[in-house]
Amino acid sequence: MRFSIIIVNYNGKKWLSDCLTSLLNQDYQDFEILLVDNKSTDDSVNFVKTIFPKVKIISNNDNKGFGHANNLATKSAKGDYFFFLNPDTKVKDTKFLSKLAVEVSLHGVDVAGARIFDFNNKPLDVDGELGIDFLGYPGRGTFPFYMDGCALIVKRECFTTLCGFDTEYFMYAEDIDFSWRARLYGYDVRVLYDLEIYHEGGGSSSPSNISFDKVYKIPVFRRYETEKNIQRTLLKNYSLFLLAFILPLYYVLLLAELIFHLSQRNVSMMHALIKSVFWNITNIKSTLTAHKIVQKHRILSDFELLKLMHPKINKLLTYKMLRKMEFV
């Protein structure tokens, strides 16, 4: 069983040493590592070439984002399974890949994730944090609906059938969309609880932080990309019948958020949210084409899928915290 470990990097040099060392120290050696660099400016590529010559490097001429870069790497990957890993992660257990190989051999794996901890060994609540509500908004759930893109394991045939990640998602929520489509297509999506990944979080993207006075600092770019991508996910993956009920509620909640930002004079957030809507309007042709493909191949019905989602609206929980948020 061969694994292709794919790492998309953008100015992640400070994490790469720990990440790559932890992988090369594995007792299971039937794997390859492909580093896809999105035109880093921190000398990441030269660093890896010098210190980790076994790593295969794919250098992009520009920053292609998460999904596009991962899709590119799979074209030259030789593994039976793809293991998509963020550069700000590390594996402490030297038997991680051995355990993964056993899981694959005994039970088969389509789409899977590991238990995720932060670098201070604090477990991140997989059951609570990887759920989504029926509006596609991540947060609380009864159990993990999607597998975190920071450490995502996918069978080659499954990835090919799903046509990989949606390249219209520059970053954020592509793991939700991928897991959603995998479930619709009848693939098994689950957490492998015996496997543990340690994740810094935020890494080379735009992290959300909590300041000393307990104010949540949310990057505007992150909110734009997440909101844009969630809208596309809904439009692609729900049937037209369900969309007739889902979309009005989604946009009513979005309007409520816009009114709040207007009252607070958060012009940058207003612009980001409005821009996310207009992006989906101008790209509706592409989205409808993707919708037809998904609906043609789906096995699971919307109502079966709704049983896997959180019945409460996660976004309402976020609204309660808006006054404690600062958008940067």
XYZ file of C-alpha atoms in Angstrom:
328
model
C 0.000 0.000 0.000
C 1.625 3.233 -1.140
C 0.736 6.677 0.195
C 1.309 9.966 -1.584
C 1.663 12.686 1.042
C 0.839 16.025 -0.570
C 1.710 19.294 1.146
C 0.636 22.640 -0.294
C 3.005 25.321 0.931
C 2.908 29.095 0.918
C 5.591 30.750 3.056
C 5.491 27.861 5.497
C 9.227 27.416 5.930
C 9.150 27.770 9.713
C 6.921 24.674 10.012
C 8.360 22.492 7.266
C 11.306 21.114 9.200
C 9.145 19.605 11.953
C 6.499 18.456 9.504
C 8.821 16.710 7.058
C 11.064 15.238 9.770
C 8.061 13.678 11.496
C 7.039 12.049 8.218
C 10.482 10.775 7.292
C 10.817 9.203 10.758
C 7.877 6.883 10.130
C 8.565 3.153 10.459
C 6.376 2.550 7.394
C 8.348 3.675 4.360
C 6.156 2.936 1.345
C 5.271 6.559 0.693
C 6.328 9.613 -1.248
C 6.156 13.278 -0.282
C 5.173 15.925 -2.796
C 5.532 19.567 -1.804
C 3.524 21.965 -3.963
C 4.835 25.477 -3.484
C 2.534 28.395 -4.325
C 5.328 30.847 -5.121
C 6.606 31.318 -1.579
C 8.879 34.248 -0.808
C 10.468 32.799 2.343
C 12.998 30.507 0.614
C 10.868 27.423 1.352
C 11.817 25.664 -1.878
C 15.586 26.003 -1.497
C 15.310 24.988 2.145
C 13.485 21.755 1.300
C 15.771 20.978 -1.636
C 18.810 21.295 0.615
C 17.615 19.648 3.827
C 15.061 17.162 2.470
C 16.280 16.032 -0.970
C 13.868 13.058 -1.009
C 10.879 15.382 -1.188
C 9.510 15.962 -4.685
C 8.879 19.641 -5.319
C 6.326 21.185 -7.648
C 6.831 24.940 -7.971
C 3.918 27.034 -9.192
C 4.409 30.370 -10.931
C 1.722 31.962 -8.788
C -0.389 31.243 -5.718
C -3.005 28.826 -7.013
C -4.689 28.277 -3.666
C -5.336 25.048 -1.810
C -7.535 22.936 -4.052
C -5.925 23.736 -7.382
C -2.429 23.025 -6.042
C -3.513 19.701 -4.508
C -5.221 18.631 -7.728
C -2.055 19.446 -9.633
C 0.049 17.255 -7.345
C -2.234 14.228 -7.702
C -1.502 14.126 -11.431
C 2.083 13.087 -10.737
C 1.452 11.204 -7.472
C 1.914 7.430 -7.579
C 0.171 6.370 -4.370
C -2.923 4.254 -3.878
C -4.019 6.845 -1.330
C -3.539 10.598 -1.197
C -2.745 12.106 2.190
C -3.297 15.868 2.007
C -1.380 17.545 4.807
C -0.825 21.161 5.825
C 2.758 22.350 6.390
C 1.900 23.508 9.928
C 1.242 19.936 11.060
C 3.371 17.174 12.479
C 2.998 13.506 13.358
C 4.343 12.481 16.763
C 3.588 8.775 16.433
C 6.229 7.048 14.311
C 3.690 4.286 13.612
C 1.096 6.663 12.164
C 1.444 5.394 8.592
C 1.679 1.774 9.777
C -1.638 2.181 11.586
C -3.128 3.843 8.532
C -1.974 0.972 6.317
C -3.650 -1.518 8.673
C -6.921 0.457 8.615
C -6.857 0.571 4.838
C -6.076 -3.135 4.506
C -8.630 -4.376 7.039
C -11.529 -1.994 6.636
C -10.974 -0.007 3.495
C -10.976 3.793 3.493
C -12.625 6.211 1.084
C -12.357 9.577 2.845
C -10.922 9.820 6.335
C -9.386 12.149 8.870
C -7.400 11.783 12.068
C -7.950 13.117 15.576
C -6.514 16.634 15.602
C -4.612 18.261 18.468
C -2.976 21.644 18.730
C 0.756 21.983 19.360
C 0.100 22.198 23.102
C -1.427 18.710 23.025
C -4.928 20.072 23.505
C -7.433 17.886 21.632
C -9.682 19.705 19.222
C -13.221 18.413 19.631
C -13.648 16.439 16.431
C -17.259 15.526 17.223
C -18.209 19.114 17.967
C -16.114 21.127 15.550
C -16.410 19.277 12.256
C -20.155 19.322 11.982
C -22.219 21.550 9.716
C -25.785 22.769 9.835
C -28.283 22.471 6.963
C -27.137 25.862 5.653
C -23.646 24.486 5.136
C -22.173 26.553 7.944
C -19.451 24.756 9.943
C -19.440 24.505 13.708
C -21.346 22.322 16.096
C -22.754 18.993 15.034
C -23.777 15.653 16.444
C -20.771 14.014 14.792
C -18.120 14.903 12.173
C -19.769 15.651 8.831
C -16.584 16.588 7.006
C -12.918 15.773 7.370
C -10.532 18.662 7.992
C -8.415 19.540 4.965
C -5.346 19.959 7.181
C -5.006 16.156 7.289
C -7.246 14.487 4.739
C -6.863 10.903 3.529
C -8.561 9.952 0.250
C -8.516 6.813 -1.864
C -7.218 7.534 -5.367
C -10.293 6.117 -7.123
C -12.577 8.198 -4.915
C -10.627 11.383 -5.574
C -10.711 10.736 -9.321
C -14.448 10.023 -9.366
C -15.131 13.261 -7.481
C -12.839 15.163 -9.889
C -10.779 16.329 -6.925
C -11.217 19.607 -5.106
C -13.297 22.353 -6.650
C -10.704 24.756 -8.070
C -13.122 27.692 -7.778
C -12.433 27.606 -4.035
C -9.186 29.462 -3.510
C -9.120 28.352 0.109
C -11.503 27.549 2.992
C -14.535 25.235 2.967
C -13.188 23.087 0.136
C -12.984 20.213 2.637
C -16.687 20.688 3.454
C -17.608 20.590 -0.218
C -15.391 17.574 -0.905
C -16.766 15.564 2.027
C -20.329 16.580 1.112
C -19.919 15.344 -2.454
C -18.236 12.154 -1.229
C -21.237 11.407 0.982
C -23.650 12.150 -1.866
C -21.753 9.726 -4.099
C -22.065 6.975 -1.488
C -18.504 7.000 -0.190
C -17.663 6.330 3.444
C -16.459 9.456 5.287
C -15.128 8.942 8.805
C -12.587 9.733 11.479
C -9.846 7.209 12.237
C -9.704 7.742 15.990
C -6.455 5.821 16.524
C -4.549 8.311 14.360
C -3.426 11.679 15.712
C -2.261 14.819 13.904
C -0.897 17.952 15.561
C -1.885 21.204 13.869
C -0.721 24.749 14.507
C -3.805 26.220 12.822
C -3.887 29.257 10.542
C -0.445 28.474 9.238
C 0.243 30.182 5.948
C -3.374 31.229 5.469
C -5.303 33.825 7.486
C -5.741 32.662 11.092
C -8.417 33.933 13.439
C -6.973 35.069 16.749
C -8.199 36.006 20.206
C -6.541 39.095 21.686
C -5.670 39.616 25.357
C -8.986 41.409 25.919
C -10.909 38.433 24.485
C -11.758 40.136 21.203
C -11.944 37.717 18.277
C -9.911 39.016 15.342
C -11.353 37.679 12.099
C -9.572 38.260 8.761
C -11.944 39.852 6.244
C -10.391 37.779 3.450
C -11.215 34.599 5.341
C -14.838 35.638 5.820
C -15.152 36.486 2.126
C -13.687 33.206 0.904
C -15.675 31.118 3.390
C -18.983 32.843 2.620
C -18.376 32.685 -1.142
C -17.510 29.003 -1.030
C -20.368 27.956 1.237
C -22.850 29.560 -1.165
C -21.350 27.635 -4.075
C -21.405 24.424 -2.020
C -25.126 24.795 -1.358
C -25.884 25.617 -4.985
C -23.928 22.612 -6.259
C -24.850 19.927 -3.792
C -28.508 20.418 -2.863
C -31.289 19.451 -5.235
C -33.295 22.300 -6.766
C -36.249 21.329 -4.589
C -34.304 21.840 -1.345
C -32.600 24.973 -2.651
C -36.008 26.618 -2.940
C -36.266 26.417 0.862
C -32.587 26.691 1.854
C -31.473 29.728 -0.141
C -34.087 32.225 1.093
C -33.221 31.459 4.711
C -29.501 31.614 3.958
C -29.747 35.063 2.386
C -32.080 36.387 5.092
C -29.400 35.523 7.648
C -26.747 37.092 5.451
C -28.839 40.246 5.178
C -29.162 40.332 8.978
C -25.392 40.178 9.277
C -25.027 42.970 6.729
C -27.401 45.169 8.712
C -25.382 44.552 11.849
C -22.125 45.512 10.109
C -23.842 48.600 8.737
C -24.824 49.607 12.263
C -21.211 49.119 13.355
C -19.818 50.827 10.257
C -17.774 47.751 9.378
C -17.447 48.735 5.720
C -14.799 46.136 4.903
C -16.984 43.263 6.144
C -20.026 44.598 4.327
C -18.018 44.765 1.133
C -16.714 41.208 1.645
C -20.168 39.720 2.170
C -21.726 41.587 -0.765
C -18.764 40.617 -2.921
C -19.320 36.929 -2.011
C -22.893 37.146 -3.322
C -21.899 38.876 -6.541
C -19.142 36.337 -7.135
C -21.732 33.573 -7.076
C -24.034 35.526 -9.375
C -21.315 36.152 -11.963
C -20.116 32.537 -11.758
C -23.564 30.936 -11.757
C -23.022 29.235 -15.120
C -20.004 27.332 -13.806
C -21.876 26.465 -10.615
C -24.920 25.148 -12.477
C -22.678 22.971 -14.635
C -21.119 21.513 -11.478
C -24.623 21.111 -9.995
C -25.717 18.967 -12.934
C -22.696 16.701 -12.542
C -23.217 16.229 -8.810
C -26.950 15.562 -9.120
C -26.347 13.071 -11.922
C -23.967 10.949 -9.852
C -25.479 11.277 -6.388
C -26.732 8.208 -4.518
C -27.707 9.722 -1.163
C -30.851 11.859 -1.059
C -30.981 15.324 0.502
C -33.223 14.053 3.276
C -30.773 11.275 4.148
C -28.003 13.856 4.186
C -29.968 16.244 6.415
C -29.968 13.557 9.110
C -26.180 13.945 9.276
C -26.343 17.712 9.791
C -26.846 19.815 12.894
C -30.531 20.814 13.204
C -29.692 24.172 14.779
C -28.284 27.091 12.792
C -24.589 27.498 13.592
C -24.519 31.001 12.183
C -26.918 32.213 14.888
C -24.378 31.133 17.481
C -21.808 33.253 15.679
C -24.127 36.268 15.673
C -24.123 36.219 19.469
C -20.393 36.887 19.358
C -20.377 39.623 16.696
C -19.880 42.411 19.206
C -16.742 40.653 20.432
C -15.307 40.397 16.918
C -12.828 42.679 15.232
C -12.406 42.319 11.472
C -8.901 42.813 10.137
